[in-house]
Short mmCIF file of C-alpha atoms and ligand atoms in Angstrom, two decimals:
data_model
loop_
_atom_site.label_atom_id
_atom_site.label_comp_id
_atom_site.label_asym_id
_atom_site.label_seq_id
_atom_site.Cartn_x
_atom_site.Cartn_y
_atom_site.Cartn_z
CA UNK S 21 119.36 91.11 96.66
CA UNK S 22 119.32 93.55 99.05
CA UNK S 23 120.13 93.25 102.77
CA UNK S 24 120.57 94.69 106.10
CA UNK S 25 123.94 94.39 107.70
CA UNK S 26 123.70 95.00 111.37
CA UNK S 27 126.21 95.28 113.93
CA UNK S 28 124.26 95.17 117.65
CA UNK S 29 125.02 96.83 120.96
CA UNK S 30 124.89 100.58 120.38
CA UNK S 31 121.71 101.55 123.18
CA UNK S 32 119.69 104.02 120.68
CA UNK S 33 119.66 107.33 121.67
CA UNK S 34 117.77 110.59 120.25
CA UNK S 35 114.46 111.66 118.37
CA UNK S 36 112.68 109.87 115.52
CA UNK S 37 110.17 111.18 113.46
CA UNK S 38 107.19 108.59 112.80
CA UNK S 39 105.91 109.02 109.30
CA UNK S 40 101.99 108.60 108.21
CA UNK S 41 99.95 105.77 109.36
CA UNK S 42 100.41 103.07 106.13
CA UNK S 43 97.30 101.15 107.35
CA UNK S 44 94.95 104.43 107.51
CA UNK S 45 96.71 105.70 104.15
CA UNK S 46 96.23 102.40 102.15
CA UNK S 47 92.25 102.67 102.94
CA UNK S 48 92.16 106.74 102.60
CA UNK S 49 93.49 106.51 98.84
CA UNK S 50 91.42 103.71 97.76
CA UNK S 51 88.61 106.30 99.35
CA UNK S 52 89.84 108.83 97.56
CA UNK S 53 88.71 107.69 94.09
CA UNK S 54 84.89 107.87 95.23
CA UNK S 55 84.76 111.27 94.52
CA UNK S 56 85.63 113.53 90.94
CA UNK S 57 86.83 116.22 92.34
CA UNK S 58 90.13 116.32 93.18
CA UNK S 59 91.48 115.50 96.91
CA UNK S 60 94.49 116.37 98.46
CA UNK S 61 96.44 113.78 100.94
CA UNK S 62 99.25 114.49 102.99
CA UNK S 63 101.73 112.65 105.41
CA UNK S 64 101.47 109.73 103.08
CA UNK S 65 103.97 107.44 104.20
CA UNK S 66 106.40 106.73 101.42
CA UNK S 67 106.43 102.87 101.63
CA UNK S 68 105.70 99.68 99.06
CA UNK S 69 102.70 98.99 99.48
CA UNK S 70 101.41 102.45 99.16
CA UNK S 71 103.08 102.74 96.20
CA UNK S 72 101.67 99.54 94.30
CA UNK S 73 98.11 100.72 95.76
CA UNK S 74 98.66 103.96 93.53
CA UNK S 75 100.24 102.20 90.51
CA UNK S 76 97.11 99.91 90.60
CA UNK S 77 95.02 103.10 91.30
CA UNK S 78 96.71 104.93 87.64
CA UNK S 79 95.93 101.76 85.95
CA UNK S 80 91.98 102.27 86.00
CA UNK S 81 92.40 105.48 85.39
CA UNK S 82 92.86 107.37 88.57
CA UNK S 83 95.09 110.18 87.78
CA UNK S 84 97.64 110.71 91.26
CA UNK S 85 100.35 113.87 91.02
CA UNK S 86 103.05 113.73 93.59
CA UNK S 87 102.97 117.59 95.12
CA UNK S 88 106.46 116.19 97.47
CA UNK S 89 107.70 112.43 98.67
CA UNK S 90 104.75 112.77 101.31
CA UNK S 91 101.25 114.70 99.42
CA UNK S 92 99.83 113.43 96.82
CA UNK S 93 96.64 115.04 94.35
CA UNK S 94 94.19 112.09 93.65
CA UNK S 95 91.97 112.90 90.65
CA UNK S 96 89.28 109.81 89.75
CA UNK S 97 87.05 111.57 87.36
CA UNK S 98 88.85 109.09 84.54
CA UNK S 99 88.31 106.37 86.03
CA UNK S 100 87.72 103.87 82.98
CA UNK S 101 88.04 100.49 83.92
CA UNK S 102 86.28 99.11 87.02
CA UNK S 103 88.24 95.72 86.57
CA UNK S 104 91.42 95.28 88.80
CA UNK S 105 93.60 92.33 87.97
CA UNK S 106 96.94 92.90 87.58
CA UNK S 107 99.56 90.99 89.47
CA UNK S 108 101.20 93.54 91.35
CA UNK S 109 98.11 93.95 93.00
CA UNK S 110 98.10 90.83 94.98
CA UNK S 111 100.91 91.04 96.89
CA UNK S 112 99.36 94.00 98.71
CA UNK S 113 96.55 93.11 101.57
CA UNK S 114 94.28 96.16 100.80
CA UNK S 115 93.75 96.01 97.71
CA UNK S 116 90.50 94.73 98.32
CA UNK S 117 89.44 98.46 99.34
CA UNK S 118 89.24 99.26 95.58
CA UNK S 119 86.55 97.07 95.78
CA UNK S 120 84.21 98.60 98.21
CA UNK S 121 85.26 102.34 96.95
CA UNK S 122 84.75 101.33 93.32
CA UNK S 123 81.47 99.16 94.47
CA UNK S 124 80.06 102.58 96.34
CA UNK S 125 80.50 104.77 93.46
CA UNK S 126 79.94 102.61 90.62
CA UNK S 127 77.64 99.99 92.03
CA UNK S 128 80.34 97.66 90.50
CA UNK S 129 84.02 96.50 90.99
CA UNK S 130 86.12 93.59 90.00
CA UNK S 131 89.30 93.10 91.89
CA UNK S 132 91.75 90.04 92.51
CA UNK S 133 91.94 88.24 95.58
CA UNK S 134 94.20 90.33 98.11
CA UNK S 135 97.92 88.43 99.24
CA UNK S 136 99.79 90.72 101.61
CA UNK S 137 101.87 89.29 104.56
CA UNK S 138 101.33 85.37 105.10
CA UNK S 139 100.66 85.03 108.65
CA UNK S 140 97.75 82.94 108.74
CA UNK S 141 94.43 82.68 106.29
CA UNK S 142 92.74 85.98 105.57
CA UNK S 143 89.27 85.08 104.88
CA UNK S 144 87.01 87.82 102.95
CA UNK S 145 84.08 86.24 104.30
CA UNK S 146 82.59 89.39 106.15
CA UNK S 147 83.72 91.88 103.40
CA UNK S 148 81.30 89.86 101.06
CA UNK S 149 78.53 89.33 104.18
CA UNK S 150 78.95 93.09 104.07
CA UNK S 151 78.22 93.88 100.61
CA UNK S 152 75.68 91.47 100.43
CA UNK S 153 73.77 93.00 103.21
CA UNK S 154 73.79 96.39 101.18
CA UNK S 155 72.01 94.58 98.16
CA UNK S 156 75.39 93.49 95.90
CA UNK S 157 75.62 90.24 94.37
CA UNK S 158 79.48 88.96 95.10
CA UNK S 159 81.10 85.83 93.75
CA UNK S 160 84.58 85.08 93.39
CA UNK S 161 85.88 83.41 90.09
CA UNK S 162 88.74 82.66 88.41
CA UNK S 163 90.95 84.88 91.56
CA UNK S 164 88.92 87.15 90.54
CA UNK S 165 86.56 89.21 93.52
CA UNK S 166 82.98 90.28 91.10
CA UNK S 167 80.86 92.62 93.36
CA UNK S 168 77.87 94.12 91.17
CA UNK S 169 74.23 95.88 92.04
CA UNK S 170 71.79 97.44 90.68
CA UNK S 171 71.55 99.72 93.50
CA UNK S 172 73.27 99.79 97.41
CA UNK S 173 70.51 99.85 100.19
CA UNK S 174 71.49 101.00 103.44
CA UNK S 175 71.26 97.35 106.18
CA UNK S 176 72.00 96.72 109.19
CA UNK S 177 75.12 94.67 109.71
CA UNK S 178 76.83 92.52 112.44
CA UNK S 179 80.09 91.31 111.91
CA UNK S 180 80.52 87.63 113.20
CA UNK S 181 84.35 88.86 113.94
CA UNK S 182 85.95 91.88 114.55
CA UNK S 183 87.79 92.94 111.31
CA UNK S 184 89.70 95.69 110.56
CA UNK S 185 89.46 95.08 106.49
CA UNK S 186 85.73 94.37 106.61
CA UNK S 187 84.95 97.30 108.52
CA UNK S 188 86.62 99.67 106.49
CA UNK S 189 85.59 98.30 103.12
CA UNK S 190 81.59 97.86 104.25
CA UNK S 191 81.79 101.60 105.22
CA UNK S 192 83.39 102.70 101.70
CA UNK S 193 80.49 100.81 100.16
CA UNK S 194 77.66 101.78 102.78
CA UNK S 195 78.61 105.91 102.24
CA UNK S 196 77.21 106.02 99.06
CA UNK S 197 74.13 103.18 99.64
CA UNK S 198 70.68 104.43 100.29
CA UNK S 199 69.62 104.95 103.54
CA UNK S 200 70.82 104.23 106.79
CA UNK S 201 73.37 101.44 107.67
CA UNK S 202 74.42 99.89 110.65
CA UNK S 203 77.66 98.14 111.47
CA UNK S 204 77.98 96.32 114.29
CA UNK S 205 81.54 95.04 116.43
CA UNK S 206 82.65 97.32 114.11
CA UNK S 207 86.78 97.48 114.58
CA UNK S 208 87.88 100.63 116.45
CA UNK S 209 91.30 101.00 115.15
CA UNK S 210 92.96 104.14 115.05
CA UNK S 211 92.65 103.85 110.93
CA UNK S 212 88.96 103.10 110.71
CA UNK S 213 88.71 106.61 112.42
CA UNK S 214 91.07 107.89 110.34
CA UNK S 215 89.13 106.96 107.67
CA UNK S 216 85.75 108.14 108.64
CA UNK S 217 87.49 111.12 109.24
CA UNK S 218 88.24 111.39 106.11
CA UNK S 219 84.71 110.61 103.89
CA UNK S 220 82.95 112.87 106.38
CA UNK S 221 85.76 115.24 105.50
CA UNK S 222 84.57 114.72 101.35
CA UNK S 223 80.64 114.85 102.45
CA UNK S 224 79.78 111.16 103.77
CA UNK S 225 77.77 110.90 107.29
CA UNK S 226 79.73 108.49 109.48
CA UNK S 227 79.17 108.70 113.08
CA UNK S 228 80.33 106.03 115.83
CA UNK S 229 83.44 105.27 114.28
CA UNK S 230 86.05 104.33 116.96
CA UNK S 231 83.41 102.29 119.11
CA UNK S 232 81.73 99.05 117.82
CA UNK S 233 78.58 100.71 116.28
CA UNK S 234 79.10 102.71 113.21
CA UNK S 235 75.87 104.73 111.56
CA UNK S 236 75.94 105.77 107.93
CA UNK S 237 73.67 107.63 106.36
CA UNK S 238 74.37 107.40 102.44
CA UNK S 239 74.92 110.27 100.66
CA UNK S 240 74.55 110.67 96.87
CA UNK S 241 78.28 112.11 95.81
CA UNK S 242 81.19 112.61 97.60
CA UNK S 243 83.08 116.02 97.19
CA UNK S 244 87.16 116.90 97.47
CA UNK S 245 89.15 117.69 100.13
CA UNK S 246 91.97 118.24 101.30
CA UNK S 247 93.50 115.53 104.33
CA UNK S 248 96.14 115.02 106.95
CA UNK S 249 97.11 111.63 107.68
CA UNK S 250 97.94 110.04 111.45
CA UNK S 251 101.04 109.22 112.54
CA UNK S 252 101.68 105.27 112.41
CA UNK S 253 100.87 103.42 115.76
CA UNK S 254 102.56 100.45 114.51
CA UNK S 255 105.94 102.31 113.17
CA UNK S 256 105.97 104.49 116.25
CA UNK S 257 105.95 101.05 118.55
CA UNK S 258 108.30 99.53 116.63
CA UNK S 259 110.85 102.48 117.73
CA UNK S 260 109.88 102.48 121.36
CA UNK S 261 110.69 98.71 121.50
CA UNK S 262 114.05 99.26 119.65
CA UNK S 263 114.98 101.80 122.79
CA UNK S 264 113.54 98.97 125.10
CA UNK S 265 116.23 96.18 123.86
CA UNK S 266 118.96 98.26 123.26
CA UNK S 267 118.74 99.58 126.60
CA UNK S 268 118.33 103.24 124.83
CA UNK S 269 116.19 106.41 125.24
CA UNK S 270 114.62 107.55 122.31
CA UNK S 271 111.74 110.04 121.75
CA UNK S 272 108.95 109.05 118.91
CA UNK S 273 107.47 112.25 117.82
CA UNK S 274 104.63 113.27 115.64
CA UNK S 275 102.64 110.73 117.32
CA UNK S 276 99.43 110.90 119.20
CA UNK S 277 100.00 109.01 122.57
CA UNK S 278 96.93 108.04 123.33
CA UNK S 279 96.93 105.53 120.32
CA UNK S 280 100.19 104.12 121.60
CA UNK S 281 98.45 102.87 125.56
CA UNK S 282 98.52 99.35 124.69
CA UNK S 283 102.22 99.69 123.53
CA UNK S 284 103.39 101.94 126.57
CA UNK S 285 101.32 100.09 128.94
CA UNK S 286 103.54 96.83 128.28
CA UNK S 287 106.85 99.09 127.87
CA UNK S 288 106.28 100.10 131.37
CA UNK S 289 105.20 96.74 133.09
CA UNK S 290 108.79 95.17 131.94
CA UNK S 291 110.79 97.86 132.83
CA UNK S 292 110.89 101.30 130.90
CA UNK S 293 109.75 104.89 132.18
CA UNK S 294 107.59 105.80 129.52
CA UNK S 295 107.36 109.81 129.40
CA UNK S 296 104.49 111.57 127.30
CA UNK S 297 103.83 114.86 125.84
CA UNK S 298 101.28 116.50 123.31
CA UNK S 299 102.23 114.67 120.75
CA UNK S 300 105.33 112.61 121.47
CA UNK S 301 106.35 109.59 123.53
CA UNK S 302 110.14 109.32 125.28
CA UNK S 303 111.14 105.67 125.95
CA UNK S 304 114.22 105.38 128.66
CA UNK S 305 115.43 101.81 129.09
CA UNK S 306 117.75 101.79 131.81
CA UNK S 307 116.82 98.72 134.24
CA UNK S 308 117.05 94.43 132.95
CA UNK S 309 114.21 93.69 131.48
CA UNK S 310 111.43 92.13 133.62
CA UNK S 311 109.13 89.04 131.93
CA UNK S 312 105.10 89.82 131.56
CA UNK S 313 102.69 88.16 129.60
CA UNK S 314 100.78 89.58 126.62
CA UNK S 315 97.55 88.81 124.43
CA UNK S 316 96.73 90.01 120.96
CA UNK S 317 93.81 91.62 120.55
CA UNK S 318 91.66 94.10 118.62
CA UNK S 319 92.17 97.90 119.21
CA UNK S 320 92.56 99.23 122.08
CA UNK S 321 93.57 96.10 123.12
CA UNK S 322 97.82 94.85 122.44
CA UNK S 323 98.26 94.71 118.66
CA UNK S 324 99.16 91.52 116.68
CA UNK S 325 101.00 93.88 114.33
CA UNK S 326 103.09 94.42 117.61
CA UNK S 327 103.49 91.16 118.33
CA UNK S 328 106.92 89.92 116.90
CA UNK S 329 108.49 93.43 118.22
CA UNK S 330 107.42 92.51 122.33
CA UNK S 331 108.69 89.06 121.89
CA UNK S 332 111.79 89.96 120.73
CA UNK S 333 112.17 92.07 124.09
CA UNK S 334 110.86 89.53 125.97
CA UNK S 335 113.00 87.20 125.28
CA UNK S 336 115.94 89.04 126.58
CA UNK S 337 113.59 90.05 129.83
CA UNK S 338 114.60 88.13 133.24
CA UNK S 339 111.94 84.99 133.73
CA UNK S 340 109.59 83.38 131.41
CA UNK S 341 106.69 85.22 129.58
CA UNK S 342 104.03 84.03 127.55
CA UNK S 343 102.90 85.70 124.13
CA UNK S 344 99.33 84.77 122.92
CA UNK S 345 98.42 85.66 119.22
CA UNK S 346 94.84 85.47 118.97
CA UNK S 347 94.16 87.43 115.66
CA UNK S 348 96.07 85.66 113.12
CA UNK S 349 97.20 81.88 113.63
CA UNK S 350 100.43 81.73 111.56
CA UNK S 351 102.23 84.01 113.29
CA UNK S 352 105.24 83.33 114.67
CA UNK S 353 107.35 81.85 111.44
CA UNK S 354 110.38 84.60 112.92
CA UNK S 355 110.65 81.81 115.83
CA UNK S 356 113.11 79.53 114.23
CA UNK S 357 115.20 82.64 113.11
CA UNK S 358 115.44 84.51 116.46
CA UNK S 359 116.74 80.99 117.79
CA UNK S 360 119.59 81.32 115.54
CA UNK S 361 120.32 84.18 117.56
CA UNK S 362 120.29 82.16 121.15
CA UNK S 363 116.46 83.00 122.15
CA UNK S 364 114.69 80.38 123.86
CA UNK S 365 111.26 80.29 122.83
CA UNK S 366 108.67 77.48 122.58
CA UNK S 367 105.85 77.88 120.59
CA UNK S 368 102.34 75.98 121.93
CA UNK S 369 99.57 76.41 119.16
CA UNK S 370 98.73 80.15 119.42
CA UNK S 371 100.96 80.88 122.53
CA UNK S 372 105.27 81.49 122.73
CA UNK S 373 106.48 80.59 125.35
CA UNK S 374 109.88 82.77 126.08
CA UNK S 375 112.19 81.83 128.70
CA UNK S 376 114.79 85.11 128.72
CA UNK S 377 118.26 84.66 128.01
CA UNK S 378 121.02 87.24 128.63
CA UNK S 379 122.13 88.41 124.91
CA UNK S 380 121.39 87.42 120.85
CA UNK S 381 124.13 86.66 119.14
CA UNK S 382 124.36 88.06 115.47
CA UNK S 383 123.73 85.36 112.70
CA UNK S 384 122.36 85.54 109.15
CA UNK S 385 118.48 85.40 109.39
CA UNK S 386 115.33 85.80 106.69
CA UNK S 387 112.64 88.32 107.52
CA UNK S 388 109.34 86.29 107.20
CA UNK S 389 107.19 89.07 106.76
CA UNK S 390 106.77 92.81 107.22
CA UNK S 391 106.49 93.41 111.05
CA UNK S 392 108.38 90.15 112.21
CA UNK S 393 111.70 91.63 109.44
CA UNK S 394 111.31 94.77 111.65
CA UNK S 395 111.50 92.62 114.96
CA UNK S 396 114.10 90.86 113.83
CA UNK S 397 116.27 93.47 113.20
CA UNK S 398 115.51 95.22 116.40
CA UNK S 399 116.86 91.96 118.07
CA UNK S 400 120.23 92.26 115.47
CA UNK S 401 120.64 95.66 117.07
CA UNK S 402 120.77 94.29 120.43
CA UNK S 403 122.68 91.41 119.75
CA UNK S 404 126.42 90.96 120.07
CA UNK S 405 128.22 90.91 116.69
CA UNK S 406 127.15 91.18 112.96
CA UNK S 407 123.36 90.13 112.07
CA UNK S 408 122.46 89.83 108.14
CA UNK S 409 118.99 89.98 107.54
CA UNK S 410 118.06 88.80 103.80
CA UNK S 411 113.84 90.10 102.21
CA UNK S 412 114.01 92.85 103.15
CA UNK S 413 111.26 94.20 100.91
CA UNK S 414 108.98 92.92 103.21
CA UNK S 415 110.38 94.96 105.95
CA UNK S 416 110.33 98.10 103.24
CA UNK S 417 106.61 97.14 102.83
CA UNK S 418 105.87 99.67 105.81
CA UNK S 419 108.62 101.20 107.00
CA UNK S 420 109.94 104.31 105.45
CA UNK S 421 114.04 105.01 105.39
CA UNK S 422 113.95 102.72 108.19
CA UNK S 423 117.84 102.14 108.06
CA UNK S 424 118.57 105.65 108.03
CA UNK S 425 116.23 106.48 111.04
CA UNK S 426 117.83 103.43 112.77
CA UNK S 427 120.95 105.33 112.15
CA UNK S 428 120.30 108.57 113.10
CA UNK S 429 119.40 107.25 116.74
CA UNK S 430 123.15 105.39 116.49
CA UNK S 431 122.45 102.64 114.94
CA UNK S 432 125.38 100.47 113.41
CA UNK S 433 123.01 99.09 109.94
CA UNK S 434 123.62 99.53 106.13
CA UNK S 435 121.61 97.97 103.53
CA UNK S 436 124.06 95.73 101.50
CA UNK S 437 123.79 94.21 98.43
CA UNK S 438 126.75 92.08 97.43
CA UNK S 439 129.71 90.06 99.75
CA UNK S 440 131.97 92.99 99.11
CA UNK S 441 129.54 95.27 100.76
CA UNK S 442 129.04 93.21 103.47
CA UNK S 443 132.85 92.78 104.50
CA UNK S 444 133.30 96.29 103.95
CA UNK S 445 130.75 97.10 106.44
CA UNK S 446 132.31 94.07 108.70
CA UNK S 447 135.59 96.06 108.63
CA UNK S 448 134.34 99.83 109.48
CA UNK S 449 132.47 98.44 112.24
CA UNK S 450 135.38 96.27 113.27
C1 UD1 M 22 94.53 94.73 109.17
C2 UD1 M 22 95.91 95.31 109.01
C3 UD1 M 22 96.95 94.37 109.59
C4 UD1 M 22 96.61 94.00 111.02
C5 UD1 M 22 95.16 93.53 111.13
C6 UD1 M 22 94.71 93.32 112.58
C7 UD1 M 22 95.70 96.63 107.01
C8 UD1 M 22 96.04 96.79 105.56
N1 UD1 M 22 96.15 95.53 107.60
O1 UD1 M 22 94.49 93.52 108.42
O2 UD1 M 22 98.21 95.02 109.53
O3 UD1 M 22 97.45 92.96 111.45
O4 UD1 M 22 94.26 94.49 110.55
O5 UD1 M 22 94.85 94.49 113.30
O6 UD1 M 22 95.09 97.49 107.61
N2 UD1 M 22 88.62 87.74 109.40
C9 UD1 M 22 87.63 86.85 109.02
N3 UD1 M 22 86.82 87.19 107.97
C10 UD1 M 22 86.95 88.35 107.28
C11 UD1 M 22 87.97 89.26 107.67
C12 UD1 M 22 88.79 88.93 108.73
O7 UD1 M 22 87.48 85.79 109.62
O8 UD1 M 22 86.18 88.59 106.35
C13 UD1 M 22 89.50 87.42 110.54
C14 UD1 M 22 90.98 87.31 110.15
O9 UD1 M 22 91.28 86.00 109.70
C15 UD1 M 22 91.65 87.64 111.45
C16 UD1 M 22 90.72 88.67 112.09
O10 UD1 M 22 89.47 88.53 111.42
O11 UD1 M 22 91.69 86.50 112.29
C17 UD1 M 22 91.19 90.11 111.98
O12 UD1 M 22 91.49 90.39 110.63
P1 UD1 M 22 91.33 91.87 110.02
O13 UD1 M 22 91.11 92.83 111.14
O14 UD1 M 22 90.34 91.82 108.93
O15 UD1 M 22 92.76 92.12 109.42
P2 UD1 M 22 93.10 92.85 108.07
O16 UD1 M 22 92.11 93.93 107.81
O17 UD1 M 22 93.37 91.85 107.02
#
């Protein structure tokens, strides 16, 4: 089984490039098979889940050529199956977006229920309301997610919470309804604007994506196209936070600032100068770390995807600083392993409460799930000694090369696989 080895206390210096948004890619391929032309999709991140989206993709049919490691051709005018069950499938979150693109073109889809990162219960509840509304008839049976109709009919929809999944997935659907739809507290995330970007880009009629009222009008067929993706908010964060701990100064580039506020505005308020251009963000880290408090919330608000990375800099920030999650309710399972590294955190139903402690200590730890891995090893590379961090295909899940990036700011981290790899890596970095 693979691992990271990671020897802390190098401050990380230098530029990083951030890769395509995974988020905004997962729900732009899916989209990508409403059409039968062909449709062209580049800064695909190179990632996990990305890639079991597309094997599940070829296995209905969907023919995908790799043009380089970050463009891919989608072709889905072979689509022959409208039935996805395989398991592969339900490790990955999104999968459930085959089943609004598949439901918008073929007024039918059959897909298992989505897994993805355990942080909580993921209810579909909305993604059916959703459908529903547009005239479908949705059951689930035997793990199985049945969404039929004889035809979509544009409705007018209000989401009881705001949902990134259900937004994205009742727009798929809606494009290709009759009529006019409405969504209402639509999400506003960077990759349901991506995404509207995107089916406007093949022919749909999207307008209001980004604030909480979307308007479709349905159009009968979609056309190709070619697409850029963004840059990912999320991956780009992660970075700046790694310069934060390690008392570094990186620069994230090929990112657009503006989606990185929340992150920056947080960065700043415990300490950092945050310096922005065009399209990249510098990070210098050069005072202690100052305590704040932080709340999860929907876009533009902090992210939850976010979350693990700021607690892990809190707790090495003077004072005591409360983290609220208030999106998903399971997660902070990377507590109990960032206390093996000397944090002092108490958790308080949805709130952590971090008391700051001078330095982490290295220690062998388990990455829970994909953004609390990446935490965790941003707190190995500010802690003193060796830190082993064991899953870490969740952590490859969404982040692309993220060793070698890590080590191309000066980061002391190999992925290891046996003992003998390990102590060879304890001996170079003595
Ligand atoms: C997406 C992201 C994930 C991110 C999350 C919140 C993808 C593939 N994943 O997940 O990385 O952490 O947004 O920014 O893009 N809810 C319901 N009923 C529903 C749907 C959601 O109650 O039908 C609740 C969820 O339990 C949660 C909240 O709504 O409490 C937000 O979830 P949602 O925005 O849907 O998250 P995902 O789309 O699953």
């Amino acid at each position: 089984m693979e691992q990271y080895a990671i020897k802390g206390g190098n401050p990380l210096v230098g530029e990083v490039e951030i890769g395509g948004a995974k988020n905004a890619a997962l729900a732009i391929l899916a989209a990508a098979a409403m059409t039968d032309e062909t449709v062209v999709i580049e800064n695909m991140p190179d990632v996990r889940d990305i890639n079991v989206l597309i094997q599940a993709m070829e296995s209905i049919g969907v023919v995908v050529n790799r043009i380089d490691r970050h463009s891919v051709k989608i072709n889905g005018s072979q689509i022959h199956s409208l039935v996805i069950e395989d398991d592969y499938i339900k490790k990955i979150r999104a999968s459930y977006y085959l089943l609004g693109a598949l439901l918008g073109k073929y007024k039918k889809a059959e897909v298992t229920l989505p897994g993805g990162c355990n942080i909580g219960s993921r209810p579909i509840d909305q993604h059916i309301k959703g459908f529903r509304a547009l005239g479908a008839d949705v059951c689930i049976e035997h793990g199985l997610i049945h969404a039929q109709a004889e035809k979509l009919v544009g409705s007018h929809i209000y989401l009881d919470v705001v949902s990134v999944g259900a937004t994205i997935n009742v727009m798929m659907a809606a494009v290709m309804a009759e009529g006019k739809t409405i969504i209402e507290n639509a999400a506003k995330e960077p990759h349901v604007v991506d995404l509207a970007n995107f089916l406007n880009s093949m022919g749909a009629n999207i307008k209001g994506a980004g604030t909480d009222v979307i308007r479709i009008k349905g159009v009968s067929r979609l056309h190709g196209t070619e697409y850029v993706i963004i840059p990912d908010q999320i991956e780009a964060g992660t970075f700046m936070f790694a310069a934060a701990v390690t008392h570094g100064d990186i620069t994230v580039k090929n990112v657009i600032p503006k989606h990185l506020e929340s992150i920056s505005a947080k960065l700043l308020e415990i300490g950092c100068e945050i310096k922005e251009s065009d399209d990249a963000v510098r990070v210098v880290s050069a005072k202690t770390l100052k305590h704040t408090h932080v709340k999860t919330l929907p876009y533009p608000g902090f992210p939850t995807d976010m979350q693990p990375q700021i607690a892990v800099a809190l707790g090495l920030s003077e004072g005591t600083s409360m983290v609220t999650e208030s999106i998903f309710e399971n997660r902070f399972k990377y507590v109990d392993e960032l206390t093996r590294m000397g944090a002092n955190v108490k958790v308080e139903g949805n709130t952590a409460f971090i008391e700051g402690v001078s330095k982490y200590t290295g220690a062998t730890i388990t990455a829970p799930d994909l953004r609390a891995g990446a935490a965790l090893v941003i707190a190995a590379l500010a802690a003193e000694g060796v830190t082993v961090v064991d899953e870490i295909k969740y952590i490859e899940r969404g982040y692309e090369d993220f060793d070698l990036k890590l080590q191309t700011l000066g980061a002391q981290i190999e992925k290891v696989e046996t003992d003998r790899d390990l102590q060879k890596f304890k001996l170079k970095v003595g």
